[in-house]
Tab-separated table of C-alpha atoms in Angstrom:
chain	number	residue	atom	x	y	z
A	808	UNK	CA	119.433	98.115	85.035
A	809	UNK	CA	120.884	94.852	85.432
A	810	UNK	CA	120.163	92.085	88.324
A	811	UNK	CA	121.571	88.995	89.297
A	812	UNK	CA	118.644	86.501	90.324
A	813	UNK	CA	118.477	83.076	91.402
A	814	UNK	CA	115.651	80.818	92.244
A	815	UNK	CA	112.864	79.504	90.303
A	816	UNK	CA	109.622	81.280	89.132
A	817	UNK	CA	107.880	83.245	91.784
A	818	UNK	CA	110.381	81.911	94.541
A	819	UNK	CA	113.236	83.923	93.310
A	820	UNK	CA	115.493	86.289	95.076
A	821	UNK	CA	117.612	89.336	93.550
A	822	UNK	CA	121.624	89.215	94.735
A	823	UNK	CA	122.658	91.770	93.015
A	824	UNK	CA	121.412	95.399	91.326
A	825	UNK	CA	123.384	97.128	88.985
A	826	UNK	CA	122.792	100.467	87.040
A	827	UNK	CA	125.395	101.532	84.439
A	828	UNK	CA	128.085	99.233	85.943
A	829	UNK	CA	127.453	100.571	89.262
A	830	UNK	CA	126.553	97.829	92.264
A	831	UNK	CA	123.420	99.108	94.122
A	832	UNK	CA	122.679	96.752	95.866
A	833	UNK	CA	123.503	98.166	99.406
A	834	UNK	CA	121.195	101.060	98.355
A	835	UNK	CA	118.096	99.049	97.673
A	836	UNK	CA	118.418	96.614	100.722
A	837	UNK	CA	118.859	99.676	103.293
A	838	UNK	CA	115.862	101.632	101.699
A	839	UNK	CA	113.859	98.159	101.166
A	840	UNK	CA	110.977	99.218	103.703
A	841	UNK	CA	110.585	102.209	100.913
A	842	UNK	CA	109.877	99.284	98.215
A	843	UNK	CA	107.869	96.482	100.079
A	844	UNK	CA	105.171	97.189	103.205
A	845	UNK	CA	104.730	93.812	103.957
A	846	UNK	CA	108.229	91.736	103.819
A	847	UNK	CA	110.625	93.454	106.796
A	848	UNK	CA	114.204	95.291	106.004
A	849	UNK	CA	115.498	93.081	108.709
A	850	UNK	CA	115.226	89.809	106.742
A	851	UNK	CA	116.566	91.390	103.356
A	852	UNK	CA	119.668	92.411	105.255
A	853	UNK	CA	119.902	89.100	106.966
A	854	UNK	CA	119.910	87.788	103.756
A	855	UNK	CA	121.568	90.078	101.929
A	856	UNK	CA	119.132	89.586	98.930
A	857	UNK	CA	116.243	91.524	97.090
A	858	UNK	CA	113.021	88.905	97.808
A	859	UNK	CA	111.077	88.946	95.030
A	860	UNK	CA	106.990	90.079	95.794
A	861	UNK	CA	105.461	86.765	95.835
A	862	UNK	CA	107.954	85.302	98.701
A	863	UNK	CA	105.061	87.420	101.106
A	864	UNK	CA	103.595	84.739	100.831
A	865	UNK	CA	105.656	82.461	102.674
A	866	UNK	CA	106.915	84.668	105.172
A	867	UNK	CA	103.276	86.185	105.893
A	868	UNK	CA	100.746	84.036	105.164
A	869	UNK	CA	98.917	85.976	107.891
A	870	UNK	CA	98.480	88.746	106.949
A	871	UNK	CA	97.705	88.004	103.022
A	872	UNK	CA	95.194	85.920	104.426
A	873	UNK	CA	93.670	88.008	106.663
A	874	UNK	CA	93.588	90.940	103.654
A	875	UNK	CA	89.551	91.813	103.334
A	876	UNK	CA	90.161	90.894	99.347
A	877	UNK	CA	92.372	88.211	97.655
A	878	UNK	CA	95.019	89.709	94.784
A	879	UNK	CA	92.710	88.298	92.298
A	880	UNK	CA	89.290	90.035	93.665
A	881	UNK	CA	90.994	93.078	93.473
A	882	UNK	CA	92.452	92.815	90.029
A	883	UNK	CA	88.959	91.723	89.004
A	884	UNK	CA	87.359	94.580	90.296
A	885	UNK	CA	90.309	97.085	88.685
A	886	UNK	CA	89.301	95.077	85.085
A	887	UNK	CA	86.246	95.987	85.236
A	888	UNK	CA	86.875	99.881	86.184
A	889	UNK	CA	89.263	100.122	83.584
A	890	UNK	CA	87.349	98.298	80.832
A	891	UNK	CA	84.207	100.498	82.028
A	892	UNK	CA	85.975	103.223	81.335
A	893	UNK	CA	87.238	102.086	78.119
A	894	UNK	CA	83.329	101.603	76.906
A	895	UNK	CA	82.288	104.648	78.053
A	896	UNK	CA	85.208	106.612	76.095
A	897	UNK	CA	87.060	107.371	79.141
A	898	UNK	CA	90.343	106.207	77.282
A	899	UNK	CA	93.062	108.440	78.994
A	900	UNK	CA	91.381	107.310	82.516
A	901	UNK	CA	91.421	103.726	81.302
A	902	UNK	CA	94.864	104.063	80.893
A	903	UNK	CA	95.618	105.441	84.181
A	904	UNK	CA	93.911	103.060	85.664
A	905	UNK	CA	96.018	100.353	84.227
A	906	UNK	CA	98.944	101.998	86.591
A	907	UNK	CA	97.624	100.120	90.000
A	908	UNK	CA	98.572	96.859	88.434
A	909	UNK	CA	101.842	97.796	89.233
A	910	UNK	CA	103.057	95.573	86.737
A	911	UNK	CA	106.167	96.995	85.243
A	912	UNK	CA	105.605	95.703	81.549
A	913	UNK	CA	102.254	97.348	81.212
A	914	UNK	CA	104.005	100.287	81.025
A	915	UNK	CA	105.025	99.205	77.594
A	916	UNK	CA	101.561	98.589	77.146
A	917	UNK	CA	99.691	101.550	77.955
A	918	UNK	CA	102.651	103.386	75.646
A	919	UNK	CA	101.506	101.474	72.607
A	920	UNK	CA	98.165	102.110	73.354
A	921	UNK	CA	98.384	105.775	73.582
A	922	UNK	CA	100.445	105.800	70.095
A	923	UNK	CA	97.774	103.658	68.483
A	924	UNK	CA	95.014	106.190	69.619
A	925	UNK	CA	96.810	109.047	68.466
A	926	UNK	CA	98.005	107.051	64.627
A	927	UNK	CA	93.980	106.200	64.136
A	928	UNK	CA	91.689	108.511	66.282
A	929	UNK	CA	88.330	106.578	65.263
A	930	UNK	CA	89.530	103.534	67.443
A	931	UNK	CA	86.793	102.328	69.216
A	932	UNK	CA	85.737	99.850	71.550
């Protein structure tokens, strides 16, 4: 997968998606309500760009404000599930816990993880 970005930071947009060569872009702007809830399909296609997730932000402040918990409560709250079930020896739960950060390098992470477990099984923590 292969993108063509511009901006800066968290204010970034995606022009282009490839996949073995193969423009997508079309693809991911007409099935763009599948992806994001909040941002509308209507100003992708106006724009003919991929908005990255933090540009919700600026086009709803409204309704991020008005969530009952900010980003950060909620990843504090998900920390300490997952490192409660880390301390209790819940390790495989942990780990699919870690999958509601919907962060795509912790995917990487959890991976390691697992292969470290199963390399030295009296890993404890």
């Amino acid at each position: 997968m292969n993108v063509e970005y511009f901006g800066l930071n968290h204010l970034g947009w995606i022009k282009k998606v490839y996949h073995n060569g193969i423009d997508l872009t079309d693809n991911v702007i007409d099935r763009f309500d599948e992806i994001d809830g909040i941002i509308e399909k209507d100003i992708v296609q106006f724009h003919k760009a991929i908005p990255v997730s933090h540009l919700k932000y600026y086009f709803h402040p409204d309704r991020i404000l008005n969530k009952p918990q900010t980003r950060a409560h909620e990843l504090l709250s998900l920390e300490e599930e997952i490192l409660g079930n880390f301390k209790s020896g819940n390790l495989e739960q942990g780990l699919n816990l870690l999958n509601r950060r919907s962060t795509v390098w912790y995917k990487y992470i959890i991976d390691f993880i697992k292969q470290f477990m199963e390399i030295n099984r009296r890993f404890t923590f």
